[in-house]
mmCIF file of C-alpha atoms in Angstrom:
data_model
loop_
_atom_site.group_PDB
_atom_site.id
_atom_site.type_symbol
_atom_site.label_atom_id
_atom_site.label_comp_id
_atom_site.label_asym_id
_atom_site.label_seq_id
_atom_site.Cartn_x
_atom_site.Cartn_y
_atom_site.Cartn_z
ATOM 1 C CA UNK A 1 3.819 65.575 51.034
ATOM 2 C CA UNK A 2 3.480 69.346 50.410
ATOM 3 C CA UNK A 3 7.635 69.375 49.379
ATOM 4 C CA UNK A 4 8.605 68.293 45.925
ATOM 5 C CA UNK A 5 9.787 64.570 47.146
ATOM 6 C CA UNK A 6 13.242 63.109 46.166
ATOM 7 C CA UNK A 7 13.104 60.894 43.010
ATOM 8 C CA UNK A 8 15.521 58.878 42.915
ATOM 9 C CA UNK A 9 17.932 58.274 39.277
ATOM 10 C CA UNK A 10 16.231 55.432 37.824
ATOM 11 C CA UNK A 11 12.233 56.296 38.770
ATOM 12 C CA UNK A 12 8.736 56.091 36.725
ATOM 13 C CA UNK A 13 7.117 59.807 36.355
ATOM 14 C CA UNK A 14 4.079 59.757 35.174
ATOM 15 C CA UNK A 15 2.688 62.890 33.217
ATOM 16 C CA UNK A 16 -1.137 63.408 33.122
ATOM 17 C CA UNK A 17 -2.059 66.509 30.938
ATOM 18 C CA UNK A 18 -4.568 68.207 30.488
ATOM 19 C CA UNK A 19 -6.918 69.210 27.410
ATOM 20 C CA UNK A 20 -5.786 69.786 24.280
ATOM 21 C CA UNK A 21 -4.804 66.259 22.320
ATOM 22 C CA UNK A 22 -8.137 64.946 20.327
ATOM 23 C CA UNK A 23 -8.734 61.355 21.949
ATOM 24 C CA UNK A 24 -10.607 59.926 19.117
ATOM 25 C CA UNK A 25 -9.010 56.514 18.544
ATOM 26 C CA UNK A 26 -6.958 56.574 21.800
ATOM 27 C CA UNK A 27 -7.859 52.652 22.543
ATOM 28 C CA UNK A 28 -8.022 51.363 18.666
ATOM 29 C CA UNK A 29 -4.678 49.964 18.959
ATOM 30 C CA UNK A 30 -5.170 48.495 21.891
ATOM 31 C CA UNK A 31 -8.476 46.912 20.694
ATOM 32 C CA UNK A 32 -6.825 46.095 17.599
ATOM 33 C CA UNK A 33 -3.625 44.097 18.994
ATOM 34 C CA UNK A 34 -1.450 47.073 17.147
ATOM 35 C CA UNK A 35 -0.405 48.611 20.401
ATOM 36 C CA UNK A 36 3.243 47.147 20.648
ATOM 37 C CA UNK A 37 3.873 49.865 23.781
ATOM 38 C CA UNK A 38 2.003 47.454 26.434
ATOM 39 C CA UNK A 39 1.780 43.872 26.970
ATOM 40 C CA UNK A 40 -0.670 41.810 24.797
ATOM 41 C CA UNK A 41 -4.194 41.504 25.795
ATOM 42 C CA UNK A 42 -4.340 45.306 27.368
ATOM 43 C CA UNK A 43 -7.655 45.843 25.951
ATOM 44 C CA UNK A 44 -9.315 43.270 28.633
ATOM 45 C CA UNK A 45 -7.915 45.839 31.550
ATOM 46 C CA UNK A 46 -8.760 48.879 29.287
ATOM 47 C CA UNK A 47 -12.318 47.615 28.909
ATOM 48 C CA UNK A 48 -13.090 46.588 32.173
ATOM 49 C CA UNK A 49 -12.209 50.440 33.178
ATOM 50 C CA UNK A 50 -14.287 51.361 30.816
ATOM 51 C CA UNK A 51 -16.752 49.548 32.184
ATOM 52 C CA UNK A 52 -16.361 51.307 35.583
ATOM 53 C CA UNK A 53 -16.159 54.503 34.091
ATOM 54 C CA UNK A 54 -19.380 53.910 31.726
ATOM 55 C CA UNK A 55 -21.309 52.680 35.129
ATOM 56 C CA UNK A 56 -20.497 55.763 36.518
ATOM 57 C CA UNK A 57 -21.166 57.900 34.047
ATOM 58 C CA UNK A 58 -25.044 56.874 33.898
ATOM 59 C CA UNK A 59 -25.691 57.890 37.228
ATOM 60 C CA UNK A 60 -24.763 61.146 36.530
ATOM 61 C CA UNK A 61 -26.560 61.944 33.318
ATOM 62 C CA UNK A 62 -24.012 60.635 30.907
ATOM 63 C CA UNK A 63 -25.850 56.959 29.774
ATOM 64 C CA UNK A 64 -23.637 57.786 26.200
ATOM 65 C CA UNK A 65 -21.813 53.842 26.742
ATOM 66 C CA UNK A 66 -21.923 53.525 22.628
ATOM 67 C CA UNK A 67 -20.589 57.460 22.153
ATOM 68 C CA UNK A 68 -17.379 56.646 24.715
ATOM 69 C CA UNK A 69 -16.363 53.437 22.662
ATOM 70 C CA UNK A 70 -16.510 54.699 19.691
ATOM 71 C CA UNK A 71 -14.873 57.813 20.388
ATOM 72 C CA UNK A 72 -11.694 56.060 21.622
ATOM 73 C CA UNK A 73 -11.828 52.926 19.552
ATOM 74 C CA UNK A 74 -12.214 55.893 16.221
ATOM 75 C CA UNK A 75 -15.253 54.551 15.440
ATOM 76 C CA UNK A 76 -16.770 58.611 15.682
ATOM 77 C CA UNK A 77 -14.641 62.107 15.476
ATOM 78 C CA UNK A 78 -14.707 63.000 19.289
ATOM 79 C CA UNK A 79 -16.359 66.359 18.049
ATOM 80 C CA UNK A 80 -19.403 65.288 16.474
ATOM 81 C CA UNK A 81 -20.068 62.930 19.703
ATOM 82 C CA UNK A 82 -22.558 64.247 22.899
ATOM 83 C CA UNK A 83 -21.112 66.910 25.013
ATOM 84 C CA UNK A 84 -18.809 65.886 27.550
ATOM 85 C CA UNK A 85 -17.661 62.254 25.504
ATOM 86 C CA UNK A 86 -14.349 63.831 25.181
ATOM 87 C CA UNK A 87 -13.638 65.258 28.776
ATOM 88 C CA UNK A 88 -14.752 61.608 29.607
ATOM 89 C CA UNK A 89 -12.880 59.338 26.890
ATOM 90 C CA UNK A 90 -9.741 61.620 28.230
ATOM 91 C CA UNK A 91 -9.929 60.881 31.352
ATOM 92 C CA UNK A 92 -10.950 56.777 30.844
ATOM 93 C CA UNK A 93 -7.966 56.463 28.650
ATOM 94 C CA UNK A 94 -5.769 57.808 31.305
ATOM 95 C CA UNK A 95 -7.350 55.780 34.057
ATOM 96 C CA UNK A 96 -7.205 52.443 31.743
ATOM 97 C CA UNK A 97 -3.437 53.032 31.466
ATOM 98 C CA UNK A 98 -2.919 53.964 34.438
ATOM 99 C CA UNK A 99 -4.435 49.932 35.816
ATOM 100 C CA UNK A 100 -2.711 48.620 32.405
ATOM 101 C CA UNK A 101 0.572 49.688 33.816
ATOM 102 C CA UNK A 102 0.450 48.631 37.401
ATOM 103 C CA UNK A 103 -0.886 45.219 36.489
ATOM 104 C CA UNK A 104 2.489 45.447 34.244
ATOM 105 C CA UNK A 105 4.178 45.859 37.753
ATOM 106 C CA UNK A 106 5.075 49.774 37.125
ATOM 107 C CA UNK A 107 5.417 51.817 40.196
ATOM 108 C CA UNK A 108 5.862 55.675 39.941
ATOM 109 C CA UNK A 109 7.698 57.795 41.876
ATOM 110 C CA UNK A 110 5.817 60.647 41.078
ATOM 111 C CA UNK A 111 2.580 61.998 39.252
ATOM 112 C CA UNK A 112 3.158 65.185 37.319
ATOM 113 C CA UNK A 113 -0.708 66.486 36.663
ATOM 114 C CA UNK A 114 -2.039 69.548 34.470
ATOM 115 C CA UNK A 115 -5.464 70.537 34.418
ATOM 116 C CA UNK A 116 -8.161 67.673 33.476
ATOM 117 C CA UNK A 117 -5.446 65.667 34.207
ATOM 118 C CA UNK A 118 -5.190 66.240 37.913
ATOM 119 C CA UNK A 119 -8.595 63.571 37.888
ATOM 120 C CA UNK A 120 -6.617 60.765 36.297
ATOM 121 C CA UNK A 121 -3.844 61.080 38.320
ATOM 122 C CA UNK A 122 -5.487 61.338 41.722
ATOM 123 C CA UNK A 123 -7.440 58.122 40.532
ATOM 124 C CA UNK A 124 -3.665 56.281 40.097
ATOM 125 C CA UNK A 125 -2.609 57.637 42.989
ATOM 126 C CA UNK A 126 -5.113 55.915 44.901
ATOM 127 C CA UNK A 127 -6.905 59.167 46.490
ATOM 128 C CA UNK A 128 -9.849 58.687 44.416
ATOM 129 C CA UNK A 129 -11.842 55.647 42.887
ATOM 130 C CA UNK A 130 -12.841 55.449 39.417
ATOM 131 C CA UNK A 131 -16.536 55.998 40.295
ATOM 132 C CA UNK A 132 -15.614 59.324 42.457
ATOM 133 C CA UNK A 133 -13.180 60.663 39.891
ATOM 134 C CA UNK A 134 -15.772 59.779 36.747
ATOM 135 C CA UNK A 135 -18.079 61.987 38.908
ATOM 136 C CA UNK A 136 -15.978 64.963 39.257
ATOM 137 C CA UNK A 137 -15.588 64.706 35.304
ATOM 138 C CA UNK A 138 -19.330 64.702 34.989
ATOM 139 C CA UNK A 139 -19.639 67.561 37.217
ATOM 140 C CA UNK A 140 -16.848 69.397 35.102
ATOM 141 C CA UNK A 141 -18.600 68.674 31.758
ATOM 142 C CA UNK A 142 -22.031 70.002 33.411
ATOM 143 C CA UNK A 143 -20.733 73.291 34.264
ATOM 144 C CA UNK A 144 -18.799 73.156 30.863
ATOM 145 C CA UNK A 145 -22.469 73.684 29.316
ATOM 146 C CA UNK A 146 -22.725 77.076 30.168
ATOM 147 C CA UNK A 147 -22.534 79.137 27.081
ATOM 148 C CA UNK A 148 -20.223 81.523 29.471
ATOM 149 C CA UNK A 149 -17.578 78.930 29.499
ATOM 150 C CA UNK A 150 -17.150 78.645 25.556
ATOM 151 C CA UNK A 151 -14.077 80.256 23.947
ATOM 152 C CA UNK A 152 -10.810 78.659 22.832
ATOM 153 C CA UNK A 153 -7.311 77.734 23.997
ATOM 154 C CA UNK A 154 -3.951 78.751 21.946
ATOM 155 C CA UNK A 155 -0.819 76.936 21.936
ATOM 156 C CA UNK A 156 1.875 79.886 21.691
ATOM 157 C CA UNK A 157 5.607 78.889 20.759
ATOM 158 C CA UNK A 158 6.747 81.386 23.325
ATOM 159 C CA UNK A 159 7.523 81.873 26.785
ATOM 160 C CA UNK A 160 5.933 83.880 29.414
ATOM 161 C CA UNK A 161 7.351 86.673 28.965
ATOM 162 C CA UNK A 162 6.936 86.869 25.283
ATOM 163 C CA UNK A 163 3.492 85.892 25.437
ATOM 164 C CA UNK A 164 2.928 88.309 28.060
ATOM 165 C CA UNK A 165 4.163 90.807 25.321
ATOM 166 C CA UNK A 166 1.722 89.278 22.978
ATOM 167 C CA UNK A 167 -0.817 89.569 25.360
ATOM 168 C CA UNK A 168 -0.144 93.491 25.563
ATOM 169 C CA UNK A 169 -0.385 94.093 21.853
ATOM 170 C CA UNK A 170 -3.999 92.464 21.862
ATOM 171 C CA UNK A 171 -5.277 94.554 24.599
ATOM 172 C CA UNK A 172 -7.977 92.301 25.209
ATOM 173 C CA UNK A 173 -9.025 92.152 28.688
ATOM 174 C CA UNK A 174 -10.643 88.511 27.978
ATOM 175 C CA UNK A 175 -7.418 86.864 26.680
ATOM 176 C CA UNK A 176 -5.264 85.306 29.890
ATOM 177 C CA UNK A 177 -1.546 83.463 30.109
ATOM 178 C CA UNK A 178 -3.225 80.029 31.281
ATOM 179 C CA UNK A 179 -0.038 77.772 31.301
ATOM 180 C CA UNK A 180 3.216 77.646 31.058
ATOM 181 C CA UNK A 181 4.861 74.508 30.052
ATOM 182 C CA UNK A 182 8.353 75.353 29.230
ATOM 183 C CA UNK A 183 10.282 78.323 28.598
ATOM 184 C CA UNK A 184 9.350 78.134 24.871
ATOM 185 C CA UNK A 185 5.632 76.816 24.947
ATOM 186 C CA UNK A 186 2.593 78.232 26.613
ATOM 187 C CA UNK A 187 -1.279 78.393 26.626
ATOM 188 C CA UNK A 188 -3.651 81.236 26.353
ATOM 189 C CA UNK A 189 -7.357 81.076 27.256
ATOM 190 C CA UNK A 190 -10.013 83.541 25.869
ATOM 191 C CA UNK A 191 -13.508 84.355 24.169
ATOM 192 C CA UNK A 192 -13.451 83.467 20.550
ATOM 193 C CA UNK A 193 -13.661 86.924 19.564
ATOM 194 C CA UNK A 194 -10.494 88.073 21.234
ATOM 195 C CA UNK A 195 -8.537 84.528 20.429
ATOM 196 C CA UNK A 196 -9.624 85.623 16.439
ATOM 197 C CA UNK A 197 -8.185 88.655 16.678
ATOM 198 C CA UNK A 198 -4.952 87.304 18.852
ATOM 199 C CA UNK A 199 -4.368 84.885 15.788
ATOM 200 C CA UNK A 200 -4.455 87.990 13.279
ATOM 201 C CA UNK A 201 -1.447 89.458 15.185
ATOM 202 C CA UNK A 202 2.194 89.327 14.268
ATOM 203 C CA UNK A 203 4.107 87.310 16.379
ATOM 204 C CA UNK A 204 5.500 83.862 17.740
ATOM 205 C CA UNK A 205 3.778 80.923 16.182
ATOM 206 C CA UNK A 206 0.304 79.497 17.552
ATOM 207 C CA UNK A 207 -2.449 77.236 16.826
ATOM 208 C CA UNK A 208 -5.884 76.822 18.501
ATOM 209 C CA UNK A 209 -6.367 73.437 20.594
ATOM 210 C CA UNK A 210 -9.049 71.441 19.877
ATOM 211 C CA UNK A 211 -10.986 72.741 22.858
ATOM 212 C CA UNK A 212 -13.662 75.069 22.517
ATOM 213 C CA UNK A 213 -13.683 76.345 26.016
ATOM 214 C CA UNK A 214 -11.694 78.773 28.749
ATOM 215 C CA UNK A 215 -9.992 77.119 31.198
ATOM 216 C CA UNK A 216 -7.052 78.759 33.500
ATOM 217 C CA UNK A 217 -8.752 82.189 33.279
ATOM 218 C CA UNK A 218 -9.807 84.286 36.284
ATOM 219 C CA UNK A 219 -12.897 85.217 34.082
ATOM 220 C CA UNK A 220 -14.664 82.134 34.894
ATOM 221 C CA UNK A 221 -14.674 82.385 38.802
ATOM 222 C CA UNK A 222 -18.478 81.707 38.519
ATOM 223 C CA UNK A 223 -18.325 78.509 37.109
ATOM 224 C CA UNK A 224 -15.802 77.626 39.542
ATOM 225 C CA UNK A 225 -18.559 78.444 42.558
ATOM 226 C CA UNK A 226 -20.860 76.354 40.507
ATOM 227 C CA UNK A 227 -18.124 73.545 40.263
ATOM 228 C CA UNK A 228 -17.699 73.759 44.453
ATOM 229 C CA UNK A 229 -21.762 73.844 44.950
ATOM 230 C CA UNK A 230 -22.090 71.018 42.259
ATOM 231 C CA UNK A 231 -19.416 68.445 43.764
ATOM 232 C CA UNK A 232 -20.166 69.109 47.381
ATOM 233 C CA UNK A 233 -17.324 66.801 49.828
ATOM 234 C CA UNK A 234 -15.127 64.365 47.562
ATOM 235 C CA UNK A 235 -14.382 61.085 48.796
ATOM 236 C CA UNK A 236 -10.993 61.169 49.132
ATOM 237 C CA UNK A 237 -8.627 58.314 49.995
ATOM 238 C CA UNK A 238 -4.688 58.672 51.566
ATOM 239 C CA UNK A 239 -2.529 58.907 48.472
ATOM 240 C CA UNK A 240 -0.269 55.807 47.309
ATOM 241 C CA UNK A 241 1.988 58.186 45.043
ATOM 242 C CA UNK A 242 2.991 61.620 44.990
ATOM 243 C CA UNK A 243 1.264 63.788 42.804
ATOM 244 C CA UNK A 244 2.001 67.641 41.636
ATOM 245 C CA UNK A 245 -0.510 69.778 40.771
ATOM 246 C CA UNK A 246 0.933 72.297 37.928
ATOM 247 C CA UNK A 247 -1.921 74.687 39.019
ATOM 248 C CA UNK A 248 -1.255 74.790 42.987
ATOM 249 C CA UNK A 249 2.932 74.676 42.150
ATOM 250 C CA UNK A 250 3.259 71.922 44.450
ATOM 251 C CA UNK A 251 2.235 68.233 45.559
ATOM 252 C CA UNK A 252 -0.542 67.662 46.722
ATOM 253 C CA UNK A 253 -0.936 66.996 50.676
ATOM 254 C CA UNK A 254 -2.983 64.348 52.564
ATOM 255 C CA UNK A 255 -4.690 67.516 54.730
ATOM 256 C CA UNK A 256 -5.233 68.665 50.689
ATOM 257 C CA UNK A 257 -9.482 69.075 50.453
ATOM 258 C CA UNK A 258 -9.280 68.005 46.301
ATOM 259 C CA UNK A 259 -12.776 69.587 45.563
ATOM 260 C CA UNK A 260 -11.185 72.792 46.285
ATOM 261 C CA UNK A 261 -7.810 72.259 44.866
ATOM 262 C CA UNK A 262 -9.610 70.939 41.749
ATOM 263 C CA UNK A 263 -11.507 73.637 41.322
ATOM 264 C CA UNK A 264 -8.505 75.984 40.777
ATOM 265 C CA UNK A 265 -8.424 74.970 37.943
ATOM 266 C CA UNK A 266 -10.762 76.963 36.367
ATOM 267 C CA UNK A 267 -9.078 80.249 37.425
ATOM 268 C CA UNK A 268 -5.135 79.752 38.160
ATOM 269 C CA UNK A 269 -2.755 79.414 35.509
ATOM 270 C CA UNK A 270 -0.626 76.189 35.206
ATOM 271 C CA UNK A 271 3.101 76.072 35.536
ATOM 272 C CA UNK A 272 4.221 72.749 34.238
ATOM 273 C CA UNK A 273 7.505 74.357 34.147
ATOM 274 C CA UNK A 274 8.127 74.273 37.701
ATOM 275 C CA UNK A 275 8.384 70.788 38.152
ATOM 276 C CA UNK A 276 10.365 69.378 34.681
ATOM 277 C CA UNK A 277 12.766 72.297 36.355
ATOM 278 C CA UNK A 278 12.946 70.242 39.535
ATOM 279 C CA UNK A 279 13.785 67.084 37.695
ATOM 280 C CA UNK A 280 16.313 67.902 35.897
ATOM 281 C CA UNK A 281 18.934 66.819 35.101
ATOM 282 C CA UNK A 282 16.957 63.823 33.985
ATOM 283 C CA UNK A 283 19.313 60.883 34.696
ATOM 284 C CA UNK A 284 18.024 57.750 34.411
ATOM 285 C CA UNK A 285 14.055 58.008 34.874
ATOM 286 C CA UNK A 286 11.701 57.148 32.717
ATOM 287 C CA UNK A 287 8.487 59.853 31.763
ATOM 288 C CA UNK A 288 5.358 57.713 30.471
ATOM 289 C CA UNK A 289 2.511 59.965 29.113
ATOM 290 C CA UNK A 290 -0.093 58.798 31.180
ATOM 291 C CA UNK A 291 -2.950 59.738 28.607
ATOM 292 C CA UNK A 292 -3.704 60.290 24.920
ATOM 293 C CA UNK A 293 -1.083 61.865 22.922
ATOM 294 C CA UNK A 294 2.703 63.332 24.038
ATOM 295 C CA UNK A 295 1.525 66.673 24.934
ATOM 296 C CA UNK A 296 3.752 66.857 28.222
ATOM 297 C CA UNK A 297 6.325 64.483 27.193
ATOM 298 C CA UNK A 298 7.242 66.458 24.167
ATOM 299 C CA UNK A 299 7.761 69.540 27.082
ATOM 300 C CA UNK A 300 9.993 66.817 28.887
ATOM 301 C CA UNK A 301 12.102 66.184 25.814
ATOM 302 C CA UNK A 302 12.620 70.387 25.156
ATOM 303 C CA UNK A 303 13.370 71.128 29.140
ATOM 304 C CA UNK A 304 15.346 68.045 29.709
ATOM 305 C CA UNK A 305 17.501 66.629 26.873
ATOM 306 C CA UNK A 306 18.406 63.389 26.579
ATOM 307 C CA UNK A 307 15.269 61.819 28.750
ATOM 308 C CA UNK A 308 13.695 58.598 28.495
ATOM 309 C CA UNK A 309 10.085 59.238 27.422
ATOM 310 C CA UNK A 310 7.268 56.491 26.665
ATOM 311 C CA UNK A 311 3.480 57.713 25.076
ATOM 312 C CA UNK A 312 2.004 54.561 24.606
ATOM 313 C CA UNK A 313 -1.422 55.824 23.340
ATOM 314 C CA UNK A 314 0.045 58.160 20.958
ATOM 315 C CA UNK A 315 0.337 56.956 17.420
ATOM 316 C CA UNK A 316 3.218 54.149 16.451
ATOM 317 C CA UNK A 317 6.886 56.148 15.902
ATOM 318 C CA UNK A 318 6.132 58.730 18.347
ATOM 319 C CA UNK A 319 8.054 58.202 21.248
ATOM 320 C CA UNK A 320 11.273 59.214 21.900
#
């Protein structure tokens, strides 16, 4: 499964993305009846993954049940809730969806993952359980505490090669490329100091993500060590669906040993591009955002005009 499989004209892609898209009130609308993007009673799937994923979480240090809810129902700003909630409420939004739409009778063709979102998407492709996938999360969030991690990720309006120029001007040797979505959008990964001073330069428009950490940045291959030691073997299952890692610029194999491949993460940059590249031109398929937000359909909609894109937990009017 190691070649970029044939999709076929009228296929399901899911996209799973990575940090970046604040998940407070992800589920609300589900909860609420507002959500008009999935069949009625959703919420009873979404909660009993929740339930899963809450289970899991408390045997690995994370008893926060009330902090998750309210989190994704917008009960509490994911910020001010305990660390690690919003890694978590990510990833259990993803993963409800993900059941929500295959009890709906959706089958993808392919998984298209980035980052955090390589967990959610091995857990719909079947090579992972909730439980195993929740615990790779928790591991994640625990190295996430080290104060070495902290620092800040910047949306650029640019492409690589622009934001490699950007990169220049800043001469700061803790300031990385750390994805590439399409030729007009990519991410950079640094300390605070040196993202402060990249935001004081001329240049292509930016913004700083809502994540207070590095990620994608060859400064942290200590924390990616820890990440290994921390996880030890992952219970892997074969894989029902194909799914591409943006990180390793390819699918995923069933030889693939995930800790390690995960674990990348940390250090490798992210080249979403690759694959939108690869499906185009975009016939008939449908993309669903399989997550909070549009973050990698709106990348779908610049790199392949005209596509059919669904984001069901982003807010009503969104999709396109």
């Amino acid at each position: 499964m190691d070649d970029f499989p044939h999709i076929h004209d009228e296929a399901v892609v899911y996209l799973a993305a990575g940090q970046g898209t604040d998940p407070t009130g992800a589920l609300a609308g589900l909860h609420e009846g507002t959500n008009t993007a999935l069949p009625a009673g959703s919420w009873g799937t979404a909660s009993e993954v929740l339930a899963e994923v809450t289970q899991a979480m408390a045997c690995h240090g994370y008893p926060a049940h009330d902090a998750l809810h309210d989190v994704l129902l917008g009960r509490k700003p994911a910020d001010t809730a305990p660390h690690g909630t919003s890694m978590l409420a990510q990833f259990a939004a993803s993963v409800a969806l993900s059941r929500i739409l295959a009890q709906a009778g959706t089958v993808p063709s392919l998984i298209l993952s980035q980052s955090l979102g390589e967990c959610a998407a091995l857990v719909a492709a079947g090579a992972l359980t909730i439980a195993e996938g929740t615990r790779l999360v928790c591991a994640l969030s625990d190295v996430y505490r080290s104060p070495g991690t902290r620092g800040a990720l910047v949306l650029v309006q640019a492409g690589e090669a622009e934001t490699r120029a950007l990169l220049a001007r800043a001469a700061r040797d803790d300031l990385v490329l750390a994805c590439v979505n399409t030729p007009r959008q990519t991410v950079v990964s640094g300390s605070a100091d040196a993202v402060a001073a990249l935001m004081g330069l001329a240049g292509p428009r930016r913004k700083i993500l809502p994540v207070p950490l590095r990620a994608h940045d060859p400064a942290l291959w200590e924390y990616r060590d820890r990440f290994l030691s921390l996880i030890g073997e992952v219970d892997q299952q074969p894989l029902r669906v194909p799914v591409y890692s943006s990180t390793q610029r390819r699918c995923y194999t069933e030889a693939e040993k995930l800790g390690e491949a995960l674990a990348d993460n940390w250090v490798m940059p992210a080249y979403s591009i690759d694959a939108f590249i690869r499906l185009a031109p975009p016939r008939g398929r449908l993309f669903i955002e399989l997550g909070v937000g549009r973050t990698l359909a709106y990348s779908v909609g610049e790199m392949l005009p005209g596509a059919r894109t669904l984001t069901p937990l982003d807010p009503p009017g969104a999709s396109r």
